Coordinates of C-alpha atoms (C1' of nucleotides) in Angstrom, one line a residue:
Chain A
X168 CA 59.7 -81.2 -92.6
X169 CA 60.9 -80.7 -89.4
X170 CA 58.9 -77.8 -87.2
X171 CA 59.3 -74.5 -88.7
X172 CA 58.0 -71.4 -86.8
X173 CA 55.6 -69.4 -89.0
X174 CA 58.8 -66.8 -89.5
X175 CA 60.5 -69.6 -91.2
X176 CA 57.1 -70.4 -93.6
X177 CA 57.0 -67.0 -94.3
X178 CA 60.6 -66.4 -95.3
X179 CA 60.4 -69.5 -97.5
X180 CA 57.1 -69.1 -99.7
X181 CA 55.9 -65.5 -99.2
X182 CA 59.6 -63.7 -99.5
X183 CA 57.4 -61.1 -101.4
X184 CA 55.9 -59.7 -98.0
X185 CA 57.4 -56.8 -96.9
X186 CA 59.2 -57.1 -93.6
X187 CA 56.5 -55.3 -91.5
X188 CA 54.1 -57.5 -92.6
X189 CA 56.2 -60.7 -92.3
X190 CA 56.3 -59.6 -88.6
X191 CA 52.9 -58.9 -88.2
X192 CA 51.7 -62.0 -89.5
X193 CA 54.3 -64.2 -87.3
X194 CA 52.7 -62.4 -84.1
X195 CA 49.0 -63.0 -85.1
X196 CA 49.4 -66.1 -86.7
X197 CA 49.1 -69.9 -85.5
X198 CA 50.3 -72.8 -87.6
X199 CA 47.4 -75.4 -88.2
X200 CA 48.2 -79.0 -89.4
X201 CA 45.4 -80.9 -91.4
X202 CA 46.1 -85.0 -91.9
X203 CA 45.5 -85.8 -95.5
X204 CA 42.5 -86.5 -96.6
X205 CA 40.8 -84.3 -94.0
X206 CA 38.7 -81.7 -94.8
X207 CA 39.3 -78.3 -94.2
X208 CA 36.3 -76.3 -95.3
X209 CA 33.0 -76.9 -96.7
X210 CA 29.6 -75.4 -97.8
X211 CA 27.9 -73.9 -94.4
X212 CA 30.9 -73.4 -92.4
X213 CA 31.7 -69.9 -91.2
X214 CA 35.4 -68.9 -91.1
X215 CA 37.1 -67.0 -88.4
X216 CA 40.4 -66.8 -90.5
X217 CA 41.9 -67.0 -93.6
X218 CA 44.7 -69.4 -94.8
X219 CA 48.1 -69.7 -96.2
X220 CA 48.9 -72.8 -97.6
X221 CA 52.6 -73.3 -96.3
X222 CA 53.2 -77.1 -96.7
X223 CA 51.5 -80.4 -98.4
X224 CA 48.5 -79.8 -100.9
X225 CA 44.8 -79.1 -100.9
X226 CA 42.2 -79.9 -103.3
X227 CA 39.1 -77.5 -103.9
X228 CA 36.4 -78.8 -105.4
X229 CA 32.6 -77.7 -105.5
X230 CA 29.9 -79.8 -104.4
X231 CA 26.5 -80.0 -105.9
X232 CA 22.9 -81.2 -104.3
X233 CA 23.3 -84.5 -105.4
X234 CA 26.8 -85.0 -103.6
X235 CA 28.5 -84.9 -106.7
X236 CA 31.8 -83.6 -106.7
X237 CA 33.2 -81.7 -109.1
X238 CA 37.5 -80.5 -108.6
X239 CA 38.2 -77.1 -109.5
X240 CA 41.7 -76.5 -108.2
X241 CA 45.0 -77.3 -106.1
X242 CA 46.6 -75.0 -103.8
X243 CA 50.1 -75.5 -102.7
X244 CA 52.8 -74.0 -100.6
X245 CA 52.5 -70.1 -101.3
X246 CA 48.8 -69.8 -102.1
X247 CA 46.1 -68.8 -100.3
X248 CA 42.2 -69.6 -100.8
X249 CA 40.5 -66.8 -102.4
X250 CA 37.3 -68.1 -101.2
X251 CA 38.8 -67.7 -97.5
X252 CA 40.0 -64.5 -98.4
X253 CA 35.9 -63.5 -99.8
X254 CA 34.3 -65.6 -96.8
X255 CA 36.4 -64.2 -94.1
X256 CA 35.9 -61.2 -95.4
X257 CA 32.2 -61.0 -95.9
X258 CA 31.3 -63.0 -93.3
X259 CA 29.6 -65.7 -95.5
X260 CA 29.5 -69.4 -95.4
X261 CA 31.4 -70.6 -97.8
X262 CA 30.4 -72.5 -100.6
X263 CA 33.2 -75.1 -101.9
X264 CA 35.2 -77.9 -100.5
X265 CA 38.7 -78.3 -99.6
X266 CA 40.2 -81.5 -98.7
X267 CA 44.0 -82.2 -97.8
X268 CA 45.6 -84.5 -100.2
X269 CA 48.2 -84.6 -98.3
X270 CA 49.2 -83.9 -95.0
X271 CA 49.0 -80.0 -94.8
X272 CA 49.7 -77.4 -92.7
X273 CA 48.8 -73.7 -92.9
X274 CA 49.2 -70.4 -91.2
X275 CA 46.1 -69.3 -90.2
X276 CA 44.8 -65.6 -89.9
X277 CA 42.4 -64.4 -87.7
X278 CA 39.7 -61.7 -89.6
X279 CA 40.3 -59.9 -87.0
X280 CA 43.6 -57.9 -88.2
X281 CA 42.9 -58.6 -92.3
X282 CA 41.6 -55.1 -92.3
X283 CA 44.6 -53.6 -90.8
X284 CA 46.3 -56.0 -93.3
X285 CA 44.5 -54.6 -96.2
X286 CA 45.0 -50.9 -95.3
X287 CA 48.8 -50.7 -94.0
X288 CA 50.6 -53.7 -95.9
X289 CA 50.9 -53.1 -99.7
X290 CA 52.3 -56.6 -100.9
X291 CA 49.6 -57.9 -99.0
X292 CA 47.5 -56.0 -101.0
X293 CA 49.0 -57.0 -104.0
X294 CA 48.9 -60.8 -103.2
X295 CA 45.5 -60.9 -102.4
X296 CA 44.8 -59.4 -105.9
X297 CA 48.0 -61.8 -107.6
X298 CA 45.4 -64.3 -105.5
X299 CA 42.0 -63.6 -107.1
X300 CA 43.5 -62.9 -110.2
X301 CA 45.0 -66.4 -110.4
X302 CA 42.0 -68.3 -109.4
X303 CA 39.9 -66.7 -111.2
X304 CA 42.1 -67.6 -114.6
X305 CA 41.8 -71.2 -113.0
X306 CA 38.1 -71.1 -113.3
X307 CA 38.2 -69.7 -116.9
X308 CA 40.2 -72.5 -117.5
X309 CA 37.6 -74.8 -115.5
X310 CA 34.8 -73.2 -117.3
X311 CA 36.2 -74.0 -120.8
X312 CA 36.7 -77.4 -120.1
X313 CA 33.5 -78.3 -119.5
X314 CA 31.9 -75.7 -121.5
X315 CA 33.1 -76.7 -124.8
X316 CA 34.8 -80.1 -124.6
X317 CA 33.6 -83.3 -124.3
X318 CA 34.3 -85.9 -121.3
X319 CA 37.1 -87.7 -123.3
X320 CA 39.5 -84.0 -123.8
X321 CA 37.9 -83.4 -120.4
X322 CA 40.0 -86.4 -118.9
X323 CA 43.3 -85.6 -121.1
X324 CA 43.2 -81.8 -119.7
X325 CA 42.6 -83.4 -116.1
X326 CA 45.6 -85.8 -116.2
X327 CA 47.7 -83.3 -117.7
X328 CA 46.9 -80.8 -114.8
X329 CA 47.3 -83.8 -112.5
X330 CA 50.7 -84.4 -113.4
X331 CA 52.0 -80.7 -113.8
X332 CA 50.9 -80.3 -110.0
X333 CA 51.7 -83.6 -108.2
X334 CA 55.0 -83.2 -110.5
X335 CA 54.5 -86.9 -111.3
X336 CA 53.7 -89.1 -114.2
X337 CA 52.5 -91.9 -112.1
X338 CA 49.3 -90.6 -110.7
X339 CA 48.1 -92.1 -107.9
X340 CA 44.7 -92.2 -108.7
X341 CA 41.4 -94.8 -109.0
X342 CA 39.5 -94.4 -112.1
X343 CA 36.8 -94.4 -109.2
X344 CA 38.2 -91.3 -108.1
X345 CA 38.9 -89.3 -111.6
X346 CA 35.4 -90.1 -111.8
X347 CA 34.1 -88.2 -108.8
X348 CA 37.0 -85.0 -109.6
X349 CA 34.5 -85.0 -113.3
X350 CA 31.6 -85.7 -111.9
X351 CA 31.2 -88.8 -114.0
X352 CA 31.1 -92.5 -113.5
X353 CA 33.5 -95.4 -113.3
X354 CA 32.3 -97.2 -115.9
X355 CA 32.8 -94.2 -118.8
X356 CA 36.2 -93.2 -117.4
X357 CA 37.4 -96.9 -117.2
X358 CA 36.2 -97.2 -121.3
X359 CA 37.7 -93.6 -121.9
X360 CA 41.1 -94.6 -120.2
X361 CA 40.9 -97.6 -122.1
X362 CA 40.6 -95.7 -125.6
X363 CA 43.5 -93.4 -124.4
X364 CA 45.8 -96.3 -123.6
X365 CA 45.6 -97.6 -126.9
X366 CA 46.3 -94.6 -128.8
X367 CA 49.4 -94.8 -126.4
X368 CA 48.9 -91.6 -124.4
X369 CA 49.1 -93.9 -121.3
X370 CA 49.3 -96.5 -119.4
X371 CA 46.5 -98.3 -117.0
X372 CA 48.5 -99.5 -113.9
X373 CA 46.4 -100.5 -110.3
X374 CA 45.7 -97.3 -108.4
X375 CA 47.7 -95.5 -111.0
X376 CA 47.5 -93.8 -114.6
X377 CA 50.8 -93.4 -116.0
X378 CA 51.2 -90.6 -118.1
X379 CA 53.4 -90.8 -121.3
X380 CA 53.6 -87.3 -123.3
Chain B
X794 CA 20.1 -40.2 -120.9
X795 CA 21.5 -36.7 -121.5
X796 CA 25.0 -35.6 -121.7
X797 CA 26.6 -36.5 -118.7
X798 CA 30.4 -35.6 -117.4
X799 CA 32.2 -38.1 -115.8
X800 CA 31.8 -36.5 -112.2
X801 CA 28.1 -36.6 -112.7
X802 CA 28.7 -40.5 -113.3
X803 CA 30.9 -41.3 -110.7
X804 CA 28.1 -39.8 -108.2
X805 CA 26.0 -41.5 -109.5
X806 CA 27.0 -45.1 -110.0
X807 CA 30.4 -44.9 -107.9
X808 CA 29.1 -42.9 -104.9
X809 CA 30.9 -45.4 -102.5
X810 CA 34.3 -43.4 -104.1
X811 CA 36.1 -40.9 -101.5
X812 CA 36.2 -37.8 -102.8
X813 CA 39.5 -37.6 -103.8
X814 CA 39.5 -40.8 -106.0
X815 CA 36.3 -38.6 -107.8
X816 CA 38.4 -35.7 -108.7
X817 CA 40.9 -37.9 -110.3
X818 CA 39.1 -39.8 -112.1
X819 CA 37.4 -37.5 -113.5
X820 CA 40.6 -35.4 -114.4
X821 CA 42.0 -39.0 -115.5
X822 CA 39.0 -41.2 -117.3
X823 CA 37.7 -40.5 -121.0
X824 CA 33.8 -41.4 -121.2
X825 CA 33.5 -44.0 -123.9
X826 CA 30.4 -44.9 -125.6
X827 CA 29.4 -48.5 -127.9
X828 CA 27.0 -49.0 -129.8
X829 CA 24.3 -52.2 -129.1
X830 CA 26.0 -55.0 -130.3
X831 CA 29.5 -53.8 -130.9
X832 CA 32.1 -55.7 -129.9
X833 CA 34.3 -54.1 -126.6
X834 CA 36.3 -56.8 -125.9
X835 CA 38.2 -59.9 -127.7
X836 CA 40.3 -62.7 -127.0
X837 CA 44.2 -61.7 -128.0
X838 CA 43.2 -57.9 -127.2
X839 CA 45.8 -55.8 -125.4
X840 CA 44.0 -53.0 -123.3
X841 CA 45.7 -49.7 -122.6
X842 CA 42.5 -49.1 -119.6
X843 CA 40.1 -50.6 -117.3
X844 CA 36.6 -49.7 -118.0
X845 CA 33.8 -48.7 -115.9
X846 CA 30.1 -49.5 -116.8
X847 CA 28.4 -46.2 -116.2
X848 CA 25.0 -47.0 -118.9
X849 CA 23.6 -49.7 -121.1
X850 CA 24.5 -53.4 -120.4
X851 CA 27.1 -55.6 -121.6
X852 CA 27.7 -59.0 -121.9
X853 CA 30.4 -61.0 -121.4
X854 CA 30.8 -64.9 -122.9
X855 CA 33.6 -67.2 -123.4
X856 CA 34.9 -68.1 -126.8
X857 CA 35.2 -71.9 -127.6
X858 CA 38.2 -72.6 -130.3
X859 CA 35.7 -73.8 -132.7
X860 CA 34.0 -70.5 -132.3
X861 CA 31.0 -71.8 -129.9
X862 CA 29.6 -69.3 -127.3
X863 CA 28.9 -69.6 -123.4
X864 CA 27.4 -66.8 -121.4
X865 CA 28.9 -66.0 -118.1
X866 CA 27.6 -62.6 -117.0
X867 CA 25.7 -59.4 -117.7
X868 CA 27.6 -56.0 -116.3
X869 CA 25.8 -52.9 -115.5
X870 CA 26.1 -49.6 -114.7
X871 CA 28.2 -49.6 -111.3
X872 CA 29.9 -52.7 -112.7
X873 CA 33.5 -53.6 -113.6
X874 CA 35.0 -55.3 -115.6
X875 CA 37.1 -57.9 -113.2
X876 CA 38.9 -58.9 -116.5
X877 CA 40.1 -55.9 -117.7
X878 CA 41.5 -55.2 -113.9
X879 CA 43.1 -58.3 -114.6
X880 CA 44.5 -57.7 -118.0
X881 CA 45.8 -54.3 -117.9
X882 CA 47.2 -54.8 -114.4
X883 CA 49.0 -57.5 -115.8
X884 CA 49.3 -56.3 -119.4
X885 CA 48.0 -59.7 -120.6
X886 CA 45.6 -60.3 -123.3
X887 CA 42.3 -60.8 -122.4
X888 CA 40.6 -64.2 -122.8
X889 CA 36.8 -63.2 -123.1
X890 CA 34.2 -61.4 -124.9
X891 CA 32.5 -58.9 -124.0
X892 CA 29.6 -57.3 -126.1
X893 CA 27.4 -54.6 -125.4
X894 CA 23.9 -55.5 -125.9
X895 CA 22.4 -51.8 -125.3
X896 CA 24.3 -48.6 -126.0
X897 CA 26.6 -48.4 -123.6
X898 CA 28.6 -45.6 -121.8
X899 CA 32.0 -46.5 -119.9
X900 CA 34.7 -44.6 -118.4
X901 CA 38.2 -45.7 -119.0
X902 CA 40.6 -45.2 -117.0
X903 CA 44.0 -45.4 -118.2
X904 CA 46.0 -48.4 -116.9
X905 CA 49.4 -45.7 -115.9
X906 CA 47.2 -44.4 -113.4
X907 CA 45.6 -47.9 -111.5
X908 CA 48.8 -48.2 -109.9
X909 CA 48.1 -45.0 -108.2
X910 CA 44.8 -45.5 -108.1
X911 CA 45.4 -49.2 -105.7
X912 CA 47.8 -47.4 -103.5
X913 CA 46.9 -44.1 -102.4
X914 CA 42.8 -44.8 -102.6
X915 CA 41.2 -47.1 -100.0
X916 CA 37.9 -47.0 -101.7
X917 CA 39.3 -48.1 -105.1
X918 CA 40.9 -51.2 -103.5
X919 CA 37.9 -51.9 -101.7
X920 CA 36.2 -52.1 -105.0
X921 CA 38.0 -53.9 -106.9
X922 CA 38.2 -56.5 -104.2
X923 CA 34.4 -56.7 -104.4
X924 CA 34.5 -56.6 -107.9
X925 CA 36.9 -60.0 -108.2
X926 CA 34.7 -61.4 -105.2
X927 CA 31.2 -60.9 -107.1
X928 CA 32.7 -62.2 -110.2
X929 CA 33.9 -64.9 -108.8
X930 CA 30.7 -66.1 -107.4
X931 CA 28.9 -65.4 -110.2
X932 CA 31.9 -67.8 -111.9
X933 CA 31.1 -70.4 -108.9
X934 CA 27.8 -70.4 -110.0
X935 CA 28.0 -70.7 -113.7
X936 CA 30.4 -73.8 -113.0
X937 CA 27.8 -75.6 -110.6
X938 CA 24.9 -75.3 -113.4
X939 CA 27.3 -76.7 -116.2
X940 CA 28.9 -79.6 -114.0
X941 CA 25.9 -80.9 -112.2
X942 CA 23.0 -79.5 -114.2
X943 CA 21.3 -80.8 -117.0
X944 CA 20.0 -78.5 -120.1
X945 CA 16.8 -77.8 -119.1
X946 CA 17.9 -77.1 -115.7
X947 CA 20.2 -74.9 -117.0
X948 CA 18.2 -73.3 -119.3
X949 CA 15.6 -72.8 -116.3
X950 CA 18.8 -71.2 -114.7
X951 CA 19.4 -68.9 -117.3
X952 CA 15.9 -67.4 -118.1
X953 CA 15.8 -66.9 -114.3
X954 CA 19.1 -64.9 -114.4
X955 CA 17.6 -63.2 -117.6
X956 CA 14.5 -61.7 -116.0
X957 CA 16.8 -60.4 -112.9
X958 CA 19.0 -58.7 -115.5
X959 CA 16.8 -57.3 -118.4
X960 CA 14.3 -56.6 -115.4
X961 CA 11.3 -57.4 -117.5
X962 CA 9.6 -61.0 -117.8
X963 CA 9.1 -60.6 -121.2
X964 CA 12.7 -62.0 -122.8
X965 CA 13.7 -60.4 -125.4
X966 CA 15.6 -63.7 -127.0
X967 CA 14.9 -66.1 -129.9
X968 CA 15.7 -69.4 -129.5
X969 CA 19.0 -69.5 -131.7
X970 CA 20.8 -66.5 -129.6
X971 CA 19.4 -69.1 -126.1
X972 CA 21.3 -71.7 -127.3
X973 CA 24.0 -69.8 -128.4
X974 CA 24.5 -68.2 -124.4
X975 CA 24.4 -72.2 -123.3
X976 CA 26.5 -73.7 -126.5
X977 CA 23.6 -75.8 -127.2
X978 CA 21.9 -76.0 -130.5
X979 CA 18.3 -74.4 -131.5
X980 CA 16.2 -77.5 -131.7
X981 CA 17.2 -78.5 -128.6
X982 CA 16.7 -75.1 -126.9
X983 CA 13.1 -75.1 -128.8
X984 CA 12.1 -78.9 -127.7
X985 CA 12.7 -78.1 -124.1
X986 CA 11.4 -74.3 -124.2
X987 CA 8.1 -76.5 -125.5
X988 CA 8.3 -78.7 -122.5
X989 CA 8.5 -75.9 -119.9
X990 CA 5.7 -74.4 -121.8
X991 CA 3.7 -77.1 -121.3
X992 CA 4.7 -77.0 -117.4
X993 CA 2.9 -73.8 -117.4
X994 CA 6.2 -71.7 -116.4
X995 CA 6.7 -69.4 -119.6
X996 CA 4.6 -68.8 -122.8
X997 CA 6.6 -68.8 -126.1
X998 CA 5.9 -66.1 -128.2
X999 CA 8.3 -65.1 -131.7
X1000 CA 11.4 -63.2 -130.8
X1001 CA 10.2 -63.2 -126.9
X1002 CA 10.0 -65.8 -123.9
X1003 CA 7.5 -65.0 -121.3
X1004 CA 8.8 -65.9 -117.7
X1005 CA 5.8 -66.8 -115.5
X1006 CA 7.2 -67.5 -112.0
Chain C
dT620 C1' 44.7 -120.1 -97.2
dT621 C1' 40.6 -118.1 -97.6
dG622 C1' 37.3 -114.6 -97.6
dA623 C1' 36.1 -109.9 -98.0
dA624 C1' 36.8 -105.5 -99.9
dG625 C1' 38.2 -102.7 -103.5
dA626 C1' 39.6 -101.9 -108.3
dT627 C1' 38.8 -102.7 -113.0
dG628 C1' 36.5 -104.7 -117.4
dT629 C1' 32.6 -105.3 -120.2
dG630 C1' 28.0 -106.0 -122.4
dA631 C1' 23.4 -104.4 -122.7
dC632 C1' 20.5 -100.9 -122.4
dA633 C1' 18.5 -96.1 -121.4
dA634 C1' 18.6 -91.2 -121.4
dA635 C1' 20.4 -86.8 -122.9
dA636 C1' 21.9 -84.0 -126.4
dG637 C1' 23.4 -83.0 -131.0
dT638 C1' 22.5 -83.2 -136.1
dC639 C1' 20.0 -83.3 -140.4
dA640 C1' 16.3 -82.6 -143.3
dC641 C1' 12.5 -80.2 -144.1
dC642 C1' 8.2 -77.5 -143.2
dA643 C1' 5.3 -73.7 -141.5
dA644 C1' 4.7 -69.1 -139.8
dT645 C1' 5.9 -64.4 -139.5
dA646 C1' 8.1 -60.2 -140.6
dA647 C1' 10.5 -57.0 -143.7
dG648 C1' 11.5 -55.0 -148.1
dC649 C1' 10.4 -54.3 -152.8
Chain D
dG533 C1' 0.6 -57.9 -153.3
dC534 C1' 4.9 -61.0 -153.7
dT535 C1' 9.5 -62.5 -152.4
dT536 C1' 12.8 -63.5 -149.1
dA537 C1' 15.0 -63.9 -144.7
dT538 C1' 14.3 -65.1 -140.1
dT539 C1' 12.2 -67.7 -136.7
dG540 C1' 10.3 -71.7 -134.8
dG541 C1' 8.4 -76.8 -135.1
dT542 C1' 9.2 -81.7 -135.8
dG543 C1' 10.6 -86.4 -137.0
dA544 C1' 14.4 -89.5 -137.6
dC545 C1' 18.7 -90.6 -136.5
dT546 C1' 23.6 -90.6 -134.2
dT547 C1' 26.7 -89.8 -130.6
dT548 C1' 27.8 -89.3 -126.0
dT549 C1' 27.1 -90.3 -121.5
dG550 C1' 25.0 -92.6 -117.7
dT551 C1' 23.2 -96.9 -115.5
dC552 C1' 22.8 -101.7 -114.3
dA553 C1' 24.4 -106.2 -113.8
dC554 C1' 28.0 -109.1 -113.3
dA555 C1' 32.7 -111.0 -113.9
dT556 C1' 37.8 -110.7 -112.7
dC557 C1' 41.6 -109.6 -110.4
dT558 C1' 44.4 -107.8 -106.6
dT559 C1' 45.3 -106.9 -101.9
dC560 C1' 45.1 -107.5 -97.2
dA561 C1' 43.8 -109.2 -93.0
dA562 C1' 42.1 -112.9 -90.1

DNA sequence: TTGAAGATGTGACAAAAGTCACCAATAAGC
DNA sequence: GCTTATTGGTGACTTTTGTCACATCTTCAA
């Protein structure tokens, strides 16, 4: 994508902003770039702004004592991380991960003016709401998962959402690294891939899982 | 608690609420009450209002399809429900329970008025951003004891979280309605109550759990 | 071409959790 | 008192998931 000014970003994937605020946020905003696979926030870190995902893709995932990962979420162009939006806000450390999958870039927004945001802009009231809401219905949907299903319609539900967001059927993925996003091990999602490839809901390729339905 | 009017509530619990937003809710809200144990809340429920916790306790859990329980969080007076913000903002049907466990007293506020209620009232918008942002870690939280916790840690997790909220150490739980909250099974919950018994942490006693630390 | 690293497959076993059957203790109602 | 429902305890067993050890296979770089 060739080099947009933060106008441009903000025309394209929040069109919903009012003018005024479109305006304010391309004076006090800078554009931030983050190669994939780098990370972008985790557990401890303070946050002097909050961000807009304009371009590639991030992953959020929590992170428990052990080092075990456990993925929650995507954002992509036109989202923003609730959890910026509470840390910033509060003044707290945050308490997940996000990693670029891809190479991402962002506008970032200093705390600084989110106050004046929140009092004189009302779509950017209304996304930030549209923003909790969303993530929070993610996290229902998280919370279910693991609640009441079992590692095997676990692994179906991931795939499905995998392929829905990376708008693929080829997913690029290790069974190494399904295993980490589940906080499992290799050796149960290899045997559970297995089972599913021969009920014919996919196929096993290297570095990939191909999904059929 | 004696007859109180809605103003008398919202000084109460809401006192954070200009005085403005007081005067219309309480020209706006009707003061709902439930009995212990009745249902306020169900999956496929439409809601025509967003309710405030002004007395009593409730308690809201997912619903698995096959009818299996898991606890998320107690409200309390001072509380909202982040859910029903959700769902009658949205006019979508609501995806949890939510039970009273105590008599409990609300005010509803009709969902016409929220619209007026985001716009014109800073304090309202200031509190239902806290609301989504304490519900949300409270969410964060549940999802790190299920993904990286085992039972008993989660068990230990929930008696902890128990004591906070009933404010007593003396649980008020049997063993069946402790595994229901963690979608467990009662023989479980009893073998590892047994084992933190024998730890020295709670005493079992019928109908009750005895929290030590 | 060869060696190393990473990805996957698989058997054997261990640990955690769920299920079933049944018993004992307690409380509540008649 | 007696009966019955609820609550809790326990052993035996199964299923699910995790762990360990090791074998293949592929890719890539030296």
């Amino acid at each position: 994508m060739a080099n947009l000014s933060a106008n441009d970003y903000l025309n394209k994937y929040f069109p919903q902003f009012e003018l005024a605020l479109k305006e304010k946020l391309a004076q006090h905003t800078s554009i931030k770039t983050f190669e994939a696979g780098e990370l972008m926030m985790q557990p401890g870190q303070y946050f002097r702004s909050t961000m807009l995902v304009v371009d590639g893709k991030v992953k959020l995932y929590r992170q428990g004592e052990d080092g075990g990962e456990f993925f929650m979420y995507y954002l992509e162009p036109g989202n923003a991380c609730a959890l910026s939006l509470i840390c910033a806000t509060k003044q707290e450390t945050s308490e997940v991960m996000a990693k670029a999958v891809e190479k991402t870039t962002v506008l970032a927004i200093p705390i600084e003016i989110m106050d004046d945001l929140v009092r004189n802009y009302k779509t950017w009231y209304y996304f930030t709401l549209e923003t909790y809401r969303n993530r929070f219905e993610e996290l229902l949907q998280v919370i279910d998962s693991v609640a009441f299903k079992g590692l095997d319609e676990r692994l179906l539900f991931y795939l499905k959402k995998q392929t829905e967001k990376l708008n693929t059927k080829q997913l690029p993925l290790t069974h190494q690294e399904i295993a980490a996003d589940l906080n499992s091990s290799r050796e149960v999602i290899s045997r559970l891939l297995k089972k599913i490839e021969q009920r014919g809901d996919v196929i096993l390729h290297r570095n990939a899982v191909e999904w059929l339905k």
